[in-house]
C-alpha atoms as a printed R data frame, in Angstrom:
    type eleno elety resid chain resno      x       y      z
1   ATOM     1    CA   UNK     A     1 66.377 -57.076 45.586
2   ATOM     2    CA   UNK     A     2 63.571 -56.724 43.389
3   ATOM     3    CA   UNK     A     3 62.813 -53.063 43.380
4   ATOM     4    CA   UNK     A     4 59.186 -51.339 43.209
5   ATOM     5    CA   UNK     A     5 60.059 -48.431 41.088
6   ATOM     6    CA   UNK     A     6 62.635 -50.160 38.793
7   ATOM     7    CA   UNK     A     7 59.971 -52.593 38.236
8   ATOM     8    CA   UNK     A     8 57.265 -49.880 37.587
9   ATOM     9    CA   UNK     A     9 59.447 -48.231 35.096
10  ATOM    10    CA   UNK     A    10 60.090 -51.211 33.452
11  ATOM    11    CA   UNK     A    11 56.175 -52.436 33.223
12  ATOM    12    CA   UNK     A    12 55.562 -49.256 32.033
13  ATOM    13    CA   UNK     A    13 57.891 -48.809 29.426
14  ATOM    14    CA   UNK     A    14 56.706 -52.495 27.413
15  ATOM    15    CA   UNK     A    15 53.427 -51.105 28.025
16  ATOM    16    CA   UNK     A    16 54.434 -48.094 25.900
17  ATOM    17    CA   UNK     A    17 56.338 -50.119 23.336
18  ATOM    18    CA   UNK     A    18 52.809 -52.239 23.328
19  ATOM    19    CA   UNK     A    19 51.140 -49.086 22.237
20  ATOM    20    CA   UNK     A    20 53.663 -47.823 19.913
21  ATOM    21    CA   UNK     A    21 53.474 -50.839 18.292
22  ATOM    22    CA   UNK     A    22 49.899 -50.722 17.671
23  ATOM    23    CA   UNK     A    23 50.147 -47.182 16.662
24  ATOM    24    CA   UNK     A    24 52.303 -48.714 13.756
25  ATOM    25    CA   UNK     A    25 50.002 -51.145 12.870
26  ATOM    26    CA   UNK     A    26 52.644 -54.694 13.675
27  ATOM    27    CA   UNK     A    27 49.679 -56.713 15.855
28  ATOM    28    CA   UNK     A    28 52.241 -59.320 16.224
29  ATOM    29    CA   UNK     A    29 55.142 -56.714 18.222
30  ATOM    30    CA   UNK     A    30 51.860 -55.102 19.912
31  ATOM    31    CA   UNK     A    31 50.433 -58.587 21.402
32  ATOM    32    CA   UNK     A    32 54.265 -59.580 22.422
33  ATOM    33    CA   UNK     A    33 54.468 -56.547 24.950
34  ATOM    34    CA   UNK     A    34 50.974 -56.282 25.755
35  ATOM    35    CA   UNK     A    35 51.768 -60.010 27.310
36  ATOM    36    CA   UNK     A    36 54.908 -59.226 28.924
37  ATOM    37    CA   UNK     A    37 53.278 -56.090 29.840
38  ATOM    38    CA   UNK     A    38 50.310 -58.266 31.905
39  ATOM    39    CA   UNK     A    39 52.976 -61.205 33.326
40  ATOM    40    CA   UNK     A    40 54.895 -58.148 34.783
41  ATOM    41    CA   UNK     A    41 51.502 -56.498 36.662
42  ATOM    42    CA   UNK     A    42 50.530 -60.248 37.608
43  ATOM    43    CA   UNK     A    43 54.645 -60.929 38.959
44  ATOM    44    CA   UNK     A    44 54.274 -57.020 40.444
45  ATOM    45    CA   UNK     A    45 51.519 -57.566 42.266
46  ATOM    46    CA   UNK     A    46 51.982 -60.945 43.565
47  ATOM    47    CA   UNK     A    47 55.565 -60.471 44.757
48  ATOM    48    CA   UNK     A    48 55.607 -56.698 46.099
49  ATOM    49    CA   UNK     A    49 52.005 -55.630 47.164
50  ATOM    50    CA   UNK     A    50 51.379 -55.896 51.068
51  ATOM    51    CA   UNK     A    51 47.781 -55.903 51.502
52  ATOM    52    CA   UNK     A    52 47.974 -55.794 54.907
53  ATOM    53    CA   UNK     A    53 49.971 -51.931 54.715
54  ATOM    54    CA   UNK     A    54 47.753 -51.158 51.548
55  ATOM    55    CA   UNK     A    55 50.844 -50.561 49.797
56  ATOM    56    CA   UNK     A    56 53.934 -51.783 47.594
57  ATOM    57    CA   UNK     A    57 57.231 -52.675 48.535
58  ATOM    58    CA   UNK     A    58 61.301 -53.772 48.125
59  ATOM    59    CA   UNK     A    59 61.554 -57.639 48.162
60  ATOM    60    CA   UNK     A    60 64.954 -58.610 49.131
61  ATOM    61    CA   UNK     A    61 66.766 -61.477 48.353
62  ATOM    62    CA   UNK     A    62 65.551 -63.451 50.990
63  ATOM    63    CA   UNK     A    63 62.135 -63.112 50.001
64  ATOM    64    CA   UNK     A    64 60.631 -60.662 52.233
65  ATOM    65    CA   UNK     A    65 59.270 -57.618 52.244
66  ATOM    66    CA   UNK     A    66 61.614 -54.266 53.070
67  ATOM    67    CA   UNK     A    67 58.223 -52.561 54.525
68  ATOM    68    CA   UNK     A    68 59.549 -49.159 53.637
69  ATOM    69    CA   UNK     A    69 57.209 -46.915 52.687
70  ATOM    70    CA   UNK     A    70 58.699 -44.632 50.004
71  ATOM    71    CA   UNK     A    71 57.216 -42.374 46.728
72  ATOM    72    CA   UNK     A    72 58.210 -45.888 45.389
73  ATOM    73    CA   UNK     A    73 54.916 -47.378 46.827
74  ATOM    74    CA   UNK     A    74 52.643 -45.313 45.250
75  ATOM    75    CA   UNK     A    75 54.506 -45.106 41.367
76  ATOM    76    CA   UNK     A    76 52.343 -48.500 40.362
77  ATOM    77    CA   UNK     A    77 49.471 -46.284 39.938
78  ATOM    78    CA   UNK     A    78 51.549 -44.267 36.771
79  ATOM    79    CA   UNK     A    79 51.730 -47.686 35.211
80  ATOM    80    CA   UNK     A    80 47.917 -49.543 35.715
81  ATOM    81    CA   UNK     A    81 49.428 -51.892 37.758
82  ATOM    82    CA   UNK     A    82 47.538 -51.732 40.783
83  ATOM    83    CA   UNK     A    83 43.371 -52.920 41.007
84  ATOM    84    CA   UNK     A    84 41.133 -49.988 41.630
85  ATOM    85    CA   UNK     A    85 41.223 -51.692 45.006
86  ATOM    86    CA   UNK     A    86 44.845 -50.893 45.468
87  ATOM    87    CA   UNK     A    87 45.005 -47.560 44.505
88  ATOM    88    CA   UNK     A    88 42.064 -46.393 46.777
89  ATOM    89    CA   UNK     A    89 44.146 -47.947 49.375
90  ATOM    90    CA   UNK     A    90 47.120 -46.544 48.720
91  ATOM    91    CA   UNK     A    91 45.570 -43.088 48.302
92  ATOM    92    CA   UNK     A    92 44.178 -43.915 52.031
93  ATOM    93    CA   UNK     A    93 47.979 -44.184 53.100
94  ATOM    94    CA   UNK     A    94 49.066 -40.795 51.134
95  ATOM    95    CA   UNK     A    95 46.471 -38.784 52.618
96  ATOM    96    CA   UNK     A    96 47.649 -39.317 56.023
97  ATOM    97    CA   UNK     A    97 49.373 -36.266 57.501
98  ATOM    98    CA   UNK     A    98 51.685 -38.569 60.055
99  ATOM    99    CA   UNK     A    99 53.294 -40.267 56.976
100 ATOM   100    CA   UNK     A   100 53.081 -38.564 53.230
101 ATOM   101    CA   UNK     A   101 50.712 -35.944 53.388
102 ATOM   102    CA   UNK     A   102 52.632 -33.210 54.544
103 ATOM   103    CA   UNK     A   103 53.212 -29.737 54.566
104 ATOM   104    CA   UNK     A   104 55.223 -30.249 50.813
105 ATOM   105    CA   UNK     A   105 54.036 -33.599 49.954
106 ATOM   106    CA   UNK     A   106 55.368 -36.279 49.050
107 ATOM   107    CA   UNK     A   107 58.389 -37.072 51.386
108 ATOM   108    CA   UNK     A   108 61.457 -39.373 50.048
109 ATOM   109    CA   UNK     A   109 60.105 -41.631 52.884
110 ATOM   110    CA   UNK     A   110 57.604 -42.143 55.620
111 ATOM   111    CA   UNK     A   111 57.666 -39.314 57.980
112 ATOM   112    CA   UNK     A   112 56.514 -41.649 61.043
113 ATOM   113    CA   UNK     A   113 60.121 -43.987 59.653
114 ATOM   114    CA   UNK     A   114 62.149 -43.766 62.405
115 ATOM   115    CA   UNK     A   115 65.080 -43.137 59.259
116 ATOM   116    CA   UNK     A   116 62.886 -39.960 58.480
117 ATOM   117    CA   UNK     A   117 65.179 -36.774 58.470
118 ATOM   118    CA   UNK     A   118 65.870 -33.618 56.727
119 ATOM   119    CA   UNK     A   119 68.080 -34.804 53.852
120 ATOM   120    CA   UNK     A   120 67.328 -35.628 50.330
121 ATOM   121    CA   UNK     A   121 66.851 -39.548 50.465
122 ATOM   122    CA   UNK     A   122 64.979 -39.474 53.928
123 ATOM   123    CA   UNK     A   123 62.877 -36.673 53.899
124 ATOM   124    CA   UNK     A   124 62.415 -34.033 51.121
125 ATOM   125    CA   UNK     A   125 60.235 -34.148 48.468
126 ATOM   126    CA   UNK     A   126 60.915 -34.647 44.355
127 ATOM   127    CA   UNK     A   127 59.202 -32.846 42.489
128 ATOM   128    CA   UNK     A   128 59.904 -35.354 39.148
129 ATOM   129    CA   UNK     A   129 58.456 -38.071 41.734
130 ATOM   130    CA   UNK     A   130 55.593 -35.809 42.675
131 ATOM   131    CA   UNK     A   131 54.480 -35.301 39.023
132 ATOM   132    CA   UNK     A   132 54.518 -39.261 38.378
133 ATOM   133    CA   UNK     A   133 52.411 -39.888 41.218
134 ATOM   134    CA   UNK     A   134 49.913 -36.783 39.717
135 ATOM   135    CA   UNK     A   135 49.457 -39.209 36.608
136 ATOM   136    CA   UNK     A   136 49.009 -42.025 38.426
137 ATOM   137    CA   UNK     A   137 46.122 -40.102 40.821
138 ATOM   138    CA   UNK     A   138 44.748 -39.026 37.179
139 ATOM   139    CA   UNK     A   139 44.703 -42.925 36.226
140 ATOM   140    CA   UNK     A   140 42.567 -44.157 38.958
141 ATOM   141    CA   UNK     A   141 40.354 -40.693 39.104
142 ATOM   142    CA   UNK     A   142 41.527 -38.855 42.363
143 ATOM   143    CA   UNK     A   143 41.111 -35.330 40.742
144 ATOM   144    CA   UNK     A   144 40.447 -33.659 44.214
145 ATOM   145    CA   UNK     A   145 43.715 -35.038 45.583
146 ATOM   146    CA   UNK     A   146 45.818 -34.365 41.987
147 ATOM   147    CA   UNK     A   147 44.613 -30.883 42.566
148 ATOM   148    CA   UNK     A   148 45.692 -30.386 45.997
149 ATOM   149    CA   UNK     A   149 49.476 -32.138 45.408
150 ATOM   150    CA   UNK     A   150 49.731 -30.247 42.591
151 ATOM   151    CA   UNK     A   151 49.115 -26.835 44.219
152 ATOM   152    CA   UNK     A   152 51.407 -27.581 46.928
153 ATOM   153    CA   UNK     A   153 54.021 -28.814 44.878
154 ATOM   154    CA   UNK     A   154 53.503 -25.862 42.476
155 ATOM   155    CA   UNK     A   155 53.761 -23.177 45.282
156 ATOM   156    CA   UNK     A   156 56.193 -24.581 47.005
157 ATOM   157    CA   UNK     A   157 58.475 -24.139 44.230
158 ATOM   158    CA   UNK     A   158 57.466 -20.956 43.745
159 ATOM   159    CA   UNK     A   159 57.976 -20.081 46.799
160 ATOM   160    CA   UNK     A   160 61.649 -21.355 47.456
161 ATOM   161    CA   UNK     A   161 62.229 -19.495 43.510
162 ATOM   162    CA   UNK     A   162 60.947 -16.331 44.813
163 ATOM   163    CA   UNK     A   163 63.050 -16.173 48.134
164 ATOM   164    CA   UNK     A   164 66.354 -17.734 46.305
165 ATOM   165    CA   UNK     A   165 65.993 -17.359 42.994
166 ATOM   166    CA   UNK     A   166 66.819 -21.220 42.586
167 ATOM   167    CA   UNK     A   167 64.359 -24.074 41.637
168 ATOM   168    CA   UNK     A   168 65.600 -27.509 44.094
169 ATOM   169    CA   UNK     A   169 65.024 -30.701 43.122
């Protein structure tokens, strides 16, 4: 399976090494991951976009498209993967109260996924998840919506520390 995060991760971490490199002056080391860095958003977003769901995906070994909506779908925007095209549609699919905009956004998957339930891998939220898709709404300039996830991320921790004295995952 070719996996959205693990390939997020990974397109953002030679993108790093790209600008380390700079940083240290070796053009040659810089221009090397800057390249892998682009053939990795080109692979990305020819083999795991779906246009048609506005949104990124699992491929599976067969070639097709899992078509589960997870955080996972929306993590392209921490590395400048995604067109400003993309992310404006995949802000669209955030937004919407039936599927990630909930009460404590962002859930572990789709709420309108008929696997959607109350425990940690089909339902809660993350807040280390949350906070990567906060720099990826800062990348592509959705300061309203950064705003508003990060309040209700904020307070909900807050308020689960103040009634238990604990701070979940």
């Amino acid at each position: 399976m070719d996996a959205i995060d693990f390939s997020t991760w990974l397109c953002n971490d030679v993108k790093y090494l790209s600008k380390i490199y700079e940083e240290l002056d070796d053009k040659e080391n810089a221009a090397y991951f800057a390249n892998i860095y682009g053939s990795m958003k080109e692979t990305i977003n020819a083999m795991l976009w779906c246009e048609e769901d506005g949104l990124y995906y699992d491929r599976l070994f067969d070639g097709t498209l899992t078509r589960v909506a997870t955080p996972s779908s929306f993590l392209p925007m921490l590395a400048g993967i995604c067109s400003q095209e993309q992310a404006d549609k995949m802000v669209k699919v955030l937004l919407d109260e039936k599927r990630f905009w909930t009460a404590m956004p962002v859930p572990t998957i789709s709420k309108d996924s008929e696997l959607y339930d109350i425990d940690m891998w089909r339902g809660c939220s993350w807040m280390n998840i949350n906070y990567f898709i906060l720099i990826g709404l800062k990348n592509y300039g959705y300061t309203d919506v950064l705003e508003e996830l990060r309040t209700r991320s904020l307070n909900t921790v807050q308020k689960w520390y103040e009634q238990t004295g604990n701070i979940f995952e």
